[in-house]
Short mmCIF file of C-alpha atoms in Angstrom, two decimals:
data_model
loop_
_atom_site.label_atom_id
_atom_site.label_comp_id
_atom_site.label_asym_id
_atom_site.label_seq_id
_atom_site.Cartn_x
_atom_site.Cartn_y
_atom_site.Cartn_z
CA MET A 1 -65.47 -39.83 -26.87
CA GLU A 2 -63.68 -39.51 -23.51
CA PRO A 3 -65.19 -37.03 -21.04
CA MET A 4 -64.05 -33.41 -20.88
CA TYR A 5 -63.01 -31.76 -17.62
CA LEU A 6 -62.55 -28.03 -17.06
CA ILE A 7 -60.10 -26.68 -14.47
CA VAL A 8 -60.35 -22.91 -14.06
CA GLY A 9 -57.72 -20.93 -12.17
CA LEU A 10 -58.97 -17.49 -11.16
CA GLY A 11 -56.88 -14.33 -11.33
CA ASN A 12 -56.40 -11.03 -13.10
CA PRO A 13 -54.61 -10.79 -16.47
CA GLY A 14 -51.63 -8.54 -17.09
CA ALA A 15 -48.04 -8.27 -15.88
CA GLU A 16 -48.93 -5.98 -12.96
CA TYR A 17 -51.02 -8.77 -11.40
CA ALA A 18 -48.64 -11.65 -12.10
CA LYS A 19 -47.66 -13.63 -9.00
CA THR A 20 -49.97 -11.66 -6.71
CA ARG A 21 -51.90 -13.43 -3.96
CA HIS A 22 -55.19 -12.88 -5.78
CA ASN A 23 -53.72 -14.84 -8.72
CA ALA A 24 -53.12 -18.06 -6.80
CA GLY A 25 -55.54 -19.84 -9.15
CA PHE A 26 -53.56 -18.67 -12.18
CA LEU A 27 -50.35 -19.92 -10.56
CA LEU A 28 -51.86 -23.36 -9.99
CA VAL A 29 -53.07 -23.94 -13.54
CA GLU A 30 -49.74 -22.65 -14.85
CA LYS A 31 -48.01 -25.30 -12.72
CA LEU A 32 -50.34 -28.00 -14.05
CA ALA A 33 -49.68 -26.91 -17.64
CA VAL A 34 -45.93 -27.31 -17.07
CA GLN A 35 -46.36 -30.72 -15.44
CA TRP A 36 -48.63 -31.91 -18.22
CA GLN A 37 -46.57 -30.28 -21.00
CA ALA A 38 -49.65 -28.43 -22.19
CA ASP A 39 -49.23 -25.26 -24.28
CA TRP A 40 -51.30 -22.13 -23.70
CA THR A 41 -53.27 -20.48 -26.48
CA ASN A 42 -55.29 -17.26 -26.40
CA GLU A 43 -58.89 -18.04 -27.33
CA ARG A 44 -60.80 -14.81 -27.84
CA LYS A 45 -64.04 -16.69 -28.32
CA PHE A 46 -63.96 -17.60 -24.64
CA LYS A 47 -62.00 -14.55 -23.41
CA ALA A 48 -59.46 -16.95 -21.97
CA ARG A 49 -56.08 -18.59 -22.13
CA ILE A 50 -56.61 -22.32 -22.64
CA ALA A 51 -54.22 -25.26 -22.38
CA ARG A 52 -55.35 -28.73 -23.45
CA ALA A 53 -54.14 -32.04 -22.01
CA GLU A 54 -55.14 -35.66 -21.51
CA ARG A 55 -55.01 -37.22 -18.05
CA ASN A 56 -56.20 -40.67 -17.00
CA GLY A 57 -58.21 -41.09 -20.18
CA LYS A 58 -59.90 -37.71 -19.76
CA ARG A 59 -59.63 -34.62 -21.90
CA VAL A 60 -58.76 -31.67 -19.70
CA LEU A 61 -58.99 -27.94 -20.34
CA LEU A 62 -56.91 -25.64 -18.16
CA CYS A 63 -58.33 -22.14 -18.21
CA GLN A 64 -57.27 -18.64 -17.16
CA PRO A 65 -60.15 -16.22 -17.76
CA GLN A 66 -58.90 -12.94 -19.25
CA THR A 67 -61.95 -10.93 -18.20
CA PHE A 68 -60.56 -9.74 -14.86
CA MET A 69 -61.64 -11.47 -11.69
CA ASN A 70 -65.08 -9.92 -11.22
CA LEU A 71 -66.28 -11.15 -14.64
CA SER A 72 -64.80 -14.67 -14.53
CA GLY A 73 -68.24 -16.20 -14.90
CA GLU A 74 -68.52 -14.95 -18.49
CA THR A 75 -65.68 -17.26 -19.53
CA VAL A 76 -66.72 -20.20 -17.37
CA GLY A 77 -70.35 -20.02 -18.51
CA GLU A 78 -69.40 -19.95 -22.19
CA LEU A 79 -67.00 -22.89 -21.84
CA LYS A 80 -69.51 -24.93 -19.85
CA ASP A 81 -72.23 -24.33 -22.44
CA PHE A 82 -69.97 -24.92 -25.45
CA TYR A 83 -68.65 -28.23 -24.15
CA GLN A 84 -71.93 -29.18 -22.44
CA LEU A 85 -70.10 -29.90 -19.22
CA PRO A 86 -72.00 -31.34 -16.27
CA PRO A 87 -71.22 -29.61 -12.94
CA GLY A 88 -69.22 -32.59 -11.72
CA GLN A 89 -66.60 -32.00 -14.41
CA LEU A 90 -65.80 -28.42 -13.42
CA MET A 91 -63.17 -27.37 -10.88
CA VAL A 92 -62.38 -23.76 -9.89
CA ALA A 93 -59.14 -22.92 -8.07
CA VAL A 94 -59.25 -19.68 -6.12
CA ASP A 95 -57.37 -17.69 -3.47
CA ASP A 96 -59.00 -17.45 -0.04
CA ALA A 97 -58.05 -14.80 2.53
CA ASP A 98 -60.16 -16.55 5.19
CA LEU A 99 -57.85 -19.57 5.13
CA PRO A 100 -54.33 -19.28 6.56
CA PHE A 101 -51.44 -19.21 4.14
CA GLY A 102 -50.47 -22.83 3.65
CA GLU A 103 -53.94 -24.42 3.76
CA ILE A 104 -55.91 -25.81 0.84
CA ARG A 105 -59.54 -26.84 1.06
CA LEU A 106 -61.50 -28.58 -1.68
CA ARG A 107 -65.30 -28.60 -1.46
CA PRO A 108 -68.06 -29.81 -3.80
CA GLY A 109 -69.94 -26.52 -3.60
CA GLY A 110 -70.96 -23.87 -1.10
CA SER A 111 -70.85 -20.14 -0.59
CA SER A 112 -68.65 -17.72 -2.52
CA GLY A 113 -67.39 -16.38 0.80
CA GLY A 114 -67.53 -12.90 -0.71
CA HIS A 115 -65.02 -13.78 -3.44
CA HIS A 116 -66.06 -11.81 -6.52
CA GLY A 117 -64.70 -14.37 -8.97
CA LEU A 118 -66.80 -17.15 -7.44
CA GLU A 119 -69.80 -14.83 -7.24
CA SER A 120 -69.55 -14.16 -10.99
CA ILE A 121 -69.32 -17.88 -11.79
CA GLU A 122 -72.30 -18.68 -9.56
CA GLN A 123 -74.28 -15.96 -11.31
CA HIS A 124 -73.51 -17.22 -14.81
CA LEU A 125 -74.06 -20.88 -13.96
CA SER A 126 -77.12 -20.15 -11.81
CA SER A 127 -75.66 -22.66 -9.38
CA ARG A 128 -73.25 -23.11 -6.51
CA GLU A 129 -72.90 -26.80 -7.26
CA PHE A 130 -69.39 -26.91 -8.66
CA ALA A 131 -66.15 -27.93 -7.00
CA ARG A 132 -63.93 -25.18 -5.72
CA GLN A 133 -60.40 -25.54 -4.43
CA ARG A 134 -59.55 -22.73 -2.04
CA ILE A 135 -55.88 -21.83 -1.67
CA GLY A 136 -55.29 -20.01 1.61
CA ILE A 137 -53.45 -16.70 1.44
CA GLY A 138 -54.31 -15.47 4.95
CA ARG A 139 -54.74 -11.90 6.09
CA LYS A 140 -52.27 -9.29 7.28
CA ASP A 141 -52.63 -9.18 11.07
CA GLY A 142 -56.27 -10.23 10.75
CA ALA A 143 -57.24 -7.00 8.96
CA ARG A 144 -60.64 -6.84 7.26
CA GLN A 145 -59.58 -4.29 4.62
CA ILE A 146 -57.32 -6.47 2.51
CA THR A 147 -57.38 -5.11 -1.04
CA ASN A 148 -53.76 -4.00 -1.06
CA TYR A 149 -52.63 -7.22 0.59
CA VAL A 150 -54.54 -9.45 -1.81
CA LEU A 151 -53.28 -7.54 -4.85
CA GLY A 152 -49.73 -7.55 -3.51
CA LYS A 153 -47.11 -10.03 -4.64
CA PHE A 154 -46.02 -12.95 -2.50
CA GLU A 155 -43.01 -11.97 -0.43
CA SER A 156 -39.67 -13.64 -1.08
CA SER A 157 -39.87 -15.31 2.33
CA GLU A 158 -43.12 -16.99 1.23
CA HIS A 159 -41.89 -18.45 -2.05
CA GLU A 160 -40.63 -21.76 -0.67
CA LEU A 161 -43.89 -22.52 1.10
CA LEU A 162 -45.91 -21.25 -1.87
CA GLU A 163 -44.21 -23.81 -4.11
CA LYS A 164 -45.09 -26.62 -1.67
CA ILE A 165 -48.69 -25.40 -1.51
CA LEU A 166 -48.98 -25.39 -5.30
CA GLU A 167 -47.45 -28.86 -5.47
CA ARG A 168 -50.03 -30.15 -2.98
CA ALA A 169 -52.87 -28.38 -4.78
CA ALA A 170 -51.72 -29.84 -8.12
CA SER A 171 -51.62 -33.31 -6.58
CA GLN A 172 -55.15 -32.79 -5.32
CA ILE A 173 -56.35 -31.92 -8.83
CA GLU A 174 -54.66 -35.07 -10.14
CA GLY A 175 -56.39 -37.03 -7.38
CA TRP A 176 -59.75 -35.55 -8.34
CA LEU A 177 -59.30 -36.58 -11.97
CA GLN A 178 -58.14 -40.05 -11.02
CA ALA A 179 -60.26 -41.03 -8.02
CA GLY A 180 -63.02 -38.43 -7.65
CA LEU A 181 -63.84 -35.59 -5.29
CA PRO A 182 -64.28 -37.37 -1.91
CA LYS A 183 -60.93 -39.14 -2.16
CA ALA A 184 -59.14 -35.97 -3.27
CA MET A 185 -60.70 -34.05 -0.37
CA SER A 186 -59.80 -36.60 2.30
CA GLN A 187 -56.27 -37.12 1.00
CA PHE A 188 -55.13 -33.55 0.38
CA ASN A 189 -57.27 -31.05 2.32
CA GLY A 190 -55.24 -29.51 5.11
CA VAL A 191 -52.18 -27.42 5.87
CA VAL A 192 -48.67 -27.60 4.48
CA ASP A 193 -46.18 -26.00 6.86
CA SER A 194 -42.74 -24.65 6.06
CA LYS A 195 -41.13 -27.97 6.99
CA ASN A 196 -43.35 -29.75 4.44
CA GLU A 197 -45.23 -31.61 7.14
CA GLU A 198 -48.85 -32.22 6.27
CA LYS A 199 -51.42 -31.44 8.91
CA LYS A 200 -55.10 -32.25 8.99
#
């Protein structure tokens, strides 16, 4: 049987949180589902929305945990155990206020950076050794107190760049599935500016 890969986009469920900065991970897996013509189903067993696809001879699960951000690890842990996934076949896409808006950064592991969704996943997996794709959302004037900003919706002036960022992030996920983590990191990590010029 072909290997199974799990791509988790982090966010909060519900219409009030749709298209907010904190839901950048949700937006990415929704884009992938459209590109791959994968249909979403609600799977209560895993407390998640799941879309199934096949890419490059691999079975892929796209996942939006429905637990709210701080409990994302409940869903990820149950899926990992059920499908007996090795760490190398898990990818988590997440917003990052410490990266400027327009930058994406894929890493094979590392710190949660204070992100409660990643903290929950690390707790339930008892490991930091899983790939995480950070989608930069920046901070408002460098402020440390960012709850309202993070839970706010992207402004209309940001939508064009946001679409380019999600396109680049989706291409990076495709690259990971096709050629592995190091190649996907070297090819797609960096900044997309408003003129669609890629910077390293």
